[in-house]
XYZ file of N, CA and C in Angstrom:
504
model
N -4.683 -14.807 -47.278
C -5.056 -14.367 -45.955
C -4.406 -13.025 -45.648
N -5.095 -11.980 -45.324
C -4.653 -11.128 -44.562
C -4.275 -10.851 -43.065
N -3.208 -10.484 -42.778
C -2.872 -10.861 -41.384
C -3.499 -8.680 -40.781
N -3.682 -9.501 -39.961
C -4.543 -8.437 -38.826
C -2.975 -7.835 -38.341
N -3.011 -6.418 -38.533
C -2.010 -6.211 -37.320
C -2.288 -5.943 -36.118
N -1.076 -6.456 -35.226
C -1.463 -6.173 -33.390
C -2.171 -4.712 -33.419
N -2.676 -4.142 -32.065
C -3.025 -3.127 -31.625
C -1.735 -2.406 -31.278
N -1.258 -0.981 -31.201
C 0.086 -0.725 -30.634
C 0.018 -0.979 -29.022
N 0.924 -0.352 -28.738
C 1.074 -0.307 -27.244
C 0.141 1.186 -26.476
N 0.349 1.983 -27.356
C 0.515 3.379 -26.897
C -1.192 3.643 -26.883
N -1.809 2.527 -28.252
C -3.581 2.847 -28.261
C -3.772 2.073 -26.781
N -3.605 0.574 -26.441
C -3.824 0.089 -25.247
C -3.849 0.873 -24.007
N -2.316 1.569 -24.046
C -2.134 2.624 -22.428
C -3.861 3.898 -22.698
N -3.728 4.009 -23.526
C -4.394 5.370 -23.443
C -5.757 5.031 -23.425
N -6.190 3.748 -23.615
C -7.740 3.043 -23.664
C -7.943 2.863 -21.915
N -6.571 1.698 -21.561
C -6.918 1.544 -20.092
C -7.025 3.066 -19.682
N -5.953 4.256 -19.772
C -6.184 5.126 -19.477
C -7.209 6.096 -19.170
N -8.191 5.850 -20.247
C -9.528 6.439 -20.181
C -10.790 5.940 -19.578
N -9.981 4.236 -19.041
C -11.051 3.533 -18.553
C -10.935 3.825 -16.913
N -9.522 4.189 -16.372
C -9.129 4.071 -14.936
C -9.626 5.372 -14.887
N -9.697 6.689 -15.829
C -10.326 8.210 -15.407
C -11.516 8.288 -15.186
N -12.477 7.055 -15.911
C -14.078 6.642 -16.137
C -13.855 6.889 -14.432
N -13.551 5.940 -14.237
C -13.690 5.049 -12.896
C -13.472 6.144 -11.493
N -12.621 6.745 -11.924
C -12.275 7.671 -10.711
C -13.299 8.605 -10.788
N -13.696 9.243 -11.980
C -14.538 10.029 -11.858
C -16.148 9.134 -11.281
N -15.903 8.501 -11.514
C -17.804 7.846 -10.861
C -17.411 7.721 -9.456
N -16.335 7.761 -9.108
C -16.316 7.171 -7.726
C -15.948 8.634 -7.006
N -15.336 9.431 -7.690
C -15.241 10.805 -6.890
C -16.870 11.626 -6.910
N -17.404 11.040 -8.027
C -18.958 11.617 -7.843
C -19.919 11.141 -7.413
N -19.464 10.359 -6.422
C -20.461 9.498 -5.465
C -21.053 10.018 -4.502
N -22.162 10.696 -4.057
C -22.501 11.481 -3.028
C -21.905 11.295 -1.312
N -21.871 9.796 -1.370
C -21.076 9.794 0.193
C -19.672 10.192 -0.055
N -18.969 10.061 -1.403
C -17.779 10.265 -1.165
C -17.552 11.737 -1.137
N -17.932 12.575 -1.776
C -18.426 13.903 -1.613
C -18.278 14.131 -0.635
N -19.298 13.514 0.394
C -19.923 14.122 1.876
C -18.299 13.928 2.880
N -17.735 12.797 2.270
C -16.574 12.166 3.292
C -15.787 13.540 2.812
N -15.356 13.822 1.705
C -14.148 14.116 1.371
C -14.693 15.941 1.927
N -15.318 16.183 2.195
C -15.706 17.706 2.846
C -15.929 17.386 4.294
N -15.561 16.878 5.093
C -15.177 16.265 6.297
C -13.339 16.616 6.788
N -13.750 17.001 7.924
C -11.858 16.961 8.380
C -11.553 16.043 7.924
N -11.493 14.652 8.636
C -11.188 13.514 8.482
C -10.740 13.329 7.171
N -11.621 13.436 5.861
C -11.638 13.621 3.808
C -10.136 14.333 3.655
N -10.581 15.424 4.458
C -9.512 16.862 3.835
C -8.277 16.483 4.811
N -7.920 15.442 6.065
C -6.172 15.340 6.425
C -6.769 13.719 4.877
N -6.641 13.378 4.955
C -6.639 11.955 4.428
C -6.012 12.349 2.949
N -7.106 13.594 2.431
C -6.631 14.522 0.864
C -5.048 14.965 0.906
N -4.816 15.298 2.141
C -3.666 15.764 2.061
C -2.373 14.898 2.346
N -2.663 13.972 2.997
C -1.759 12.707 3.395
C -2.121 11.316 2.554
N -1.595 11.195 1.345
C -2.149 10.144 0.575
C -1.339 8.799 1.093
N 0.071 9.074 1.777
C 0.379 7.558 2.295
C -0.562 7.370 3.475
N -0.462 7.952 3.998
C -1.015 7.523 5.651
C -2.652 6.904 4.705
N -3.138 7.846 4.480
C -4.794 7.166 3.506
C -4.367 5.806 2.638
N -3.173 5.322 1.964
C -2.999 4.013 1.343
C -2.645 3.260 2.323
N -1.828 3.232 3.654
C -1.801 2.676 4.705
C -2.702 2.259 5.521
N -3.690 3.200 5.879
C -4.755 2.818 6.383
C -5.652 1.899 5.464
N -5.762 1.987 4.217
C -7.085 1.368 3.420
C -5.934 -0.396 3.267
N -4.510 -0.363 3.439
C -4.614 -1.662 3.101
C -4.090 -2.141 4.408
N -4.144 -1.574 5.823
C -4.472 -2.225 6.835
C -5.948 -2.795 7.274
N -6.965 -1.771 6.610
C -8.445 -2.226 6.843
C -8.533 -3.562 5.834
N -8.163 -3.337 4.889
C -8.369 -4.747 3.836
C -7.627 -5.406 4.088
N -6.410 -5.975 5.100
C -5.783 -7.095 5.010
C -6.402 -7.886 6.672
N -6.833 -6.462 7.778
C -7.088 -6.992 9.163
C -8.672 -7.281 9.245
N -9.342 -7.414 7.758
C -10.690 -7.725 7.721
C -11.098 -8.968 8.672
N -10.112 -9.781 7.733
C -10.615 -11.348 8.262
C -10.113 -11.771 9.568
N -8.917 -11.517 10.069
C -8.604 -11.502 11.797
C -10.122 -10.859 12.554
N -9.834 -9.651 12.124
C -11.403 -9.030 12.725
C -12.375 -10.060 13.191
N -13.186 -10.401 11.699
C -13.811 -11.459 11.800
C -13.979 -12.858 12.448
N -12.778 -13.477 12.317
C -12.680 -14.382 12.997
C -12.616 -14.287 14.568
N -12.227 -13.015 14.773
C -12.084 -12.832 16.412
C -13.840 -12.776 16.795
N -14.321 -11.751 16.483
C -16.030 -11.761 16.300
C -16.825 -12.533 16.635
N -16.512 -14.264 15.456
C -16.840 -15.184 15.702
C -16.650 -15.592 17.335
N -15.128 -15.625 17.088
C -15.002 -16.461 18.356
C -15.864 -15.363 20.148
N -15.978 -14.472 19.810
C -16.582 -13.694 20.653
C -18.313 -14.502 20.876
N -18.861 -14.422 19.536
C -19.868 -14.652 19.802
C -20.332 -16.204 20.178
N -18.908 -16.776 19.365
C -19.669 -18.467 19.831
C -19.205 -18.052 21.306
N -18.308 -17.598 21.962
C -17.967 -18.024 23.202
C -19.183 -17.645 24.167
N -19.929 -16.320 23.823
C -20.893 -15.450 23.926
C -22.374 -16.701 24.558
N -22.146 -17.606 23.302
C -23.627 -18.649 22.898
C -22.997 -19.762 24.309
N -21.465 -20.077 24.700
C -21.395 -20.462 25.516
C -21.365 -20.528 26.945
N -21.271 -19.507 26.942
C -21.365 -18.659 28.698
C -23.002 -18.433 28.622
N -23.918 -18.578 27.868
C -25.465 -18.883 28.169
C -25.530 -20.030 28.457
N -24.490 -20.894 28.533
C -25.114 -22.943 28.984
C -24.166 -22.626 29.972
N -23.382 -21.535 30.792
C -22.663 -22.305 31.727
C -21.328 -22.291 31.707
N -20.653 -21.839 30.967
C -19.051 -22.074 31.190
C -18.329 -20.080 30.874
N -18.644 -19.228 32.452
C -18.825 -18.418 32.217
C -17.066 -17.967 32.329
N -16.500 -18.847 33.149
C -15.063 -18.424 33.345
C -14.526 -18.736 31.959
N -14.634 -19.719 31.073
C -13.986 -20.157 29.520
C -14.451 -19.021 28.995
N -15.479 -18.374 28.727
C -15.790 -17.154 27.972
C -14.778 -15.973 28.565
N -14.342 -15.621 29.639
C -13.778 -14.933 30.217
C -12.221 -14.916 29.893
N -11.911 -16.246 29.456
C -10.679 -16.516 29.015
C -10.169 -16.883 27.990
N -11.382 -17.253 27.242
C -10.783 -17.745 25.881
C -11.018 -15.813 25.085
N -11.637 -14.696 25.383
C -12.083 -13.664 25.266
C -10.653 -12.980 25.484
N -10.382 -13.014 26.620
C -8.773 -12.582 27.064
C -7.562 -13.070 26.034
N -7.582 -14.397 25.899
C -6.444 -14.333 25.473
C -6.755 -14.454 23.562
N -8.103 -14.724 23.494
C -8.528 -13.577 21.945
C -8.546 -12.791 21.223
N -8.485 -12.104 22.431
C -7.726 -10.042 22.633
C -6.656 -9.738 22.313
N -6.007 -10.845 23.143
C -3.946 -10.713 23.383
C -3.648 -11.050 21.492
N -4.352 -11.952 21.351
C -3.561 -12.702 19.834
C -4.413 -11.989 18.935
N -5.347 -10.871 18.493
C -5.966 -10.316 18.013
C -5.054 -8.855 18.019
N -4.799 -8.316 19.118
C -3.807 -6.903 19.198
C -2.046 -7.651 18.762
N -1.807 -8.913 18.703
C -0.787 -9.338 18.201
C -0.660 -9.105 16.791
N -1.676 -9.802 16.417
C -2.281 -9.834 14.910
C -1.942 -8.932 14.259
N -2.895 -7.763 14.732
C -3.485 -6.590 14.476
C -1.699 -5.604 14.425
N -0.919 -6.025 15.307
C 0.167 -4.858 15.325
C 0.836 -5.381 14.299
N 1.342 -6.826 13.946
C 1.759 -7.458 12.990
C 1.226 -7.122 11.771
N 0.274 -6.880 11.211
C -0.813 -6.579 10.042
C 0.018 -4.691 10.527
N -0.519 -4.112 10.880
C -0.100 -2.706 10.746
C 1.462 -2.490 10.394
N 2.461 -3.203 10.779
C 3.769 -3.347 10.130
C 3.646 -3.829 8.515
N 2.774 -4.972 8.223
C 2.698 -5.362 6.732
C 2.566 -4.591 6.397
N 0.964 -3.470 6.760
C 0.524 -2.742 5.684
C 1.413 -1.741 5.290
N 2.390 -1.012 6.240
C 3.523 -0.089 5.819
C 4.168 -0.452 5.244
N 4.498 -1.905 4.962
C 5.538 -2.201 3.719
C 4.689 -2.289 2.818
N 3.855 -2.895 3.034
C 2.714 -2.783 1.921
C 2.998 -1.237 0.932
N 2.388 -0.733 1.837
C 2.240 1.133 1.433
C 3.537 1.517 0.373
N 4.510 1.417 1.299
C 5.705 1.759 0.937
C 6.275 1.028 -0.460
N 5.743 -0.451 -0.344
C 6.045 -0.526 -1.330
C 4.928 -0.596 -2.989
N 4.474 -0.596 -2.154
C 2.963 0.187 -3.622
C 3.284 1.908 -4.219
N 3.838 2.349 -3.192
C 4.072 3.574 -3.484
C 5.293 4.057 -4.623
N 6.791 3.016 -3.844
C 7.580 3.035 -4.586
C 7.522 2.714 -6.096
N 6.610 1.227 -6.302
C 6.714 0.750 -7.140
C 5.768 1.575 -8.182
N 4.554 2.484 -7.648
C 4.220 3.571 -8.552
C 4.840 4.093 -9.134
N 5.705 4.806 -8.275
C 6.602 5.877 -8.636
C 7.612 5.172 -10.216
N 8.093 4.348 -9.793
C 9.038 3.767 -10.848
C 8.196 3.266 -12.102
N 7.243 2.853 -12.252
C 5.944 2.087 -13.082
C 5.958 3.756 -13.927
N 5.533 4.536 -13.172
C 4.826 5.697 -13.809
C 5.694 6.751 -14.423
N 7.036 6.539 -13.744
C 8.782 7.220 -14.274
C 8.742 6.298 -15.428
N 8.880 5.173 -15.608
C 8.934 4.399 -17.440
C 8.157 4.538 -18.268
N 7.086 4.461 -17.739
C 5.903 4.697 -18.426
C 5.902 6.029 -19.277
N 6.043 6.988 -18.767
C 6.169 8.054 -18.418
C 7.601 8.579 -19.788
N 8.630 8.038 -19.798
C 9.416 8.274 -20.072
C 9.511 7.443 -21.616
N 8.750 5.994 -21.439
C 8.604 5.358 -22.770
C 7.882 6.049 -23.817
N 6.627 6.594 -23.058
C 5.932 6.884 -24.202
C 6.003 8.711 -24.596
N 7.184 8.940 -24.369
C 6.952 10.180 -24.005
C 8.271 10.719 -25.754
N 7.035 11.658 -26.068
C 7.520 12.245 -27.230
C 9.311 12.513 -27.913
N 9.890 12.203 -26.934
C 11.282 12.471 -27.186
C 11.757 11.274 -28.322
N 11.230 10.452 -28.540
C 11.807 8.674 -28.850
C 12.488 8.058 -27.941
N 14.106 7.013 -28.306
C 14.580 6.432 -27.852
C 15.695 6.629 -27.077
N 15.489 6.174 -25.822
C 16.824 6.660 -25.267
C 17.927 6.626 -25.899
N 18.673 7.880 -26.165
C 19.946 7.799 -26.307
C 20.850 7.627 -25.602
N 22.174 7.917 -25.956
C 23.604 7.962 -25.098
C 23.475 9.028 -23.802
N 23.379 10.174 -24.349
C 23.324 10.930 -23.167
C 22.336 10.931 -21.976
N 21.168 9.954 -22.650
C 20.336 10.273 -21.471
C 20.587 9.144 -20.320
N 21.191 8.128 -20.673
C 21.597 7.200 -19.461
C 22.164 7.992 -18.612
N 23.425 8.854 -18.777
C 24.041 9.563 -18.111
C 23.329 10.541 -17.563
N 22.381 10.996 -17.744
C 21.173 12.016 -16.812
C 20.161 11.012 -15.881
N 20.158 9.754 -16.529
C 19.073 9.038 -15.295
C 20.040 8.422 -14.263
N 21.475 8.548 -14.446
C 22.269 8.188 -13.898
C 22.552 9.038 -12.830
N 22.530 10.312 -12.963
C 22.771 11.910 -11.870
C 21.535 11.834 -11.587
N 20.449 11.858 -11.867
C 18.920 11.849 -11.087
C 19.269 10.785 -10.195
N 19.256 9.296 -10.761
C 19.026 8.534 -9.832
C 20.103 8.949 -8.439
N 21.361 8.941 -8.725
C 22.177 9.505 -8.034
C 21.987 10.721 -6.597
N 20.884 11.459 -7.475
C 20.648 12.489 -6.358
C 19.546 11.879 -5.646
N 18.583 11.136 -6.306
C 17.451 10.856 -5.377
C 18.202 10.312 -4.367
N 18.927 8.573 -4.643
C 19.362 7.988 -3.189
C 20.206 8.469 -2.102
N 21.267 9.838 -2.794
C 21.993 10.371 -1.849
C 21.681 11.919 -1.133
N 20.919 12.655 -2.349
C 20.451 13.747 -1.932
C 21.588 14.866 -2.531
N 22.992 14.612 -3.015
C 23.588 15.259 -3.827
C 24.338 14.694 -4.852
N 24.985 15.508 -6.034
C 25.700 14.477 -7.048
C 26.938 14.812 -6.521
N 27.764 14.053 -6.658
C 29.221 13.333 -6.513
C 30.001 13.530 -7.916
N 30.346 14.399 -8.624
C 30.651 14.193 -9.728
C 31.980 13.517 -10.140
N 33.013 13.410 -9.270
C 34.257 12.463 -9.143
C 34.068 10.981 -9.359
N 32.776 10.983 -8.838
C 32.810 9.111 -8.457
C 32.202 8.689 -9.890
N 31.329 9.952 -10.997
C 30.926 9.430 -11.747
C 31.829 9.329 -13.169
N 33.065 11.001 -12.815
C 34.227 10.867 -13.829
C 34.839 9.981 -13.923
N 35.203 8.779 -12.688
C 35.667 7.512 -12.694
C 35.521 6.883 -13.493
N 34.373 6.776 -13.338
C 32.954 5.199 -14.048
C 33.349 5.565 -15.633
N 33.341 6.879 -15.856
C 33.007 7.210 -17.314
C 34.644 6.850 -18.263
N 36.050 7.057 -17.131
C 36.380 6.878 -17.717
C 37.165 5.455 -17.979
């Protein structure tokens, strides 16, 4: 028997790779998206990509509240035609109240949401990024450089005392 070898890693990334560029490109050459993205509205959204991932996963998570409020609009709607015009008036009211509850609650998710889709890009695409990336294997010295990067990102400067410590 001959044994098959696995596929590598690096053919896989670069297959999905060419499949997620397919994709963007059909969807950036979509005539409405076209029409949107030459629109004010397209061009702040182009330029603000959190606020645009914030918004798209507040619309996709406050779908179904939406909906269900809707419903209850319209059955209440089918009921104030037989007669019970004050219950439509109130079950509508306080539909509203727990719907803008909802709704502000869902707009807090989606910013963690955001925030954390964003972050977790960022770090996904820094390994990624860094695994497959022509240099080989991390060595010795380079811990100590992702160590001063990371360093500056969370504080905004390096500290080099606190790290002569550690080292020695």
């Amino acid at each position: 028997m001959v044994k098959e070898e696995p596929p590598s890693t690096s053919k896989d990334f670069q297959e999905l790779q060419r499949r997620v560029s397919l994709l963007i490109a059909s969807v950036q050459s979509n005539s409405k998206v076209v029409a949107f993205m030459k629109s004010p509205v397209g061009q702040y959204l182009d330029r603000h990509p959190f606020l645009t991932l914030t918004l798209l996963v507040f619309a996709s998570v406050s779908a179904v509240p939406v909906g269900c409020f809707l419903l209850l609009v319209v059955l209440t709607s089918l009921a104030a035609f037989l007669g019970v015009i004050l219950l439509e008036g109130l079950v509508i009211s306080v539909g509203s109240l727990s719907l803008l509850c909802v709704l502000c609650g869902l707009g807090f998710v989606s910013l963690i949401m955001s925030g954390t889709i964003i972050v977790s890009y960022m770090v996904v695409s820094s390994l990624v990024n860094y695994w497959f990336s022509p240099r080989g294997k991390i060595g010795g010295g380079d811990y100590i450089q992702i160590w001063h990067a990371s360093w500056i990102c969370l504080y905004g400067e390096y500290y080099p005392s606190c790290v002569e410590v550690e080292n020695q």
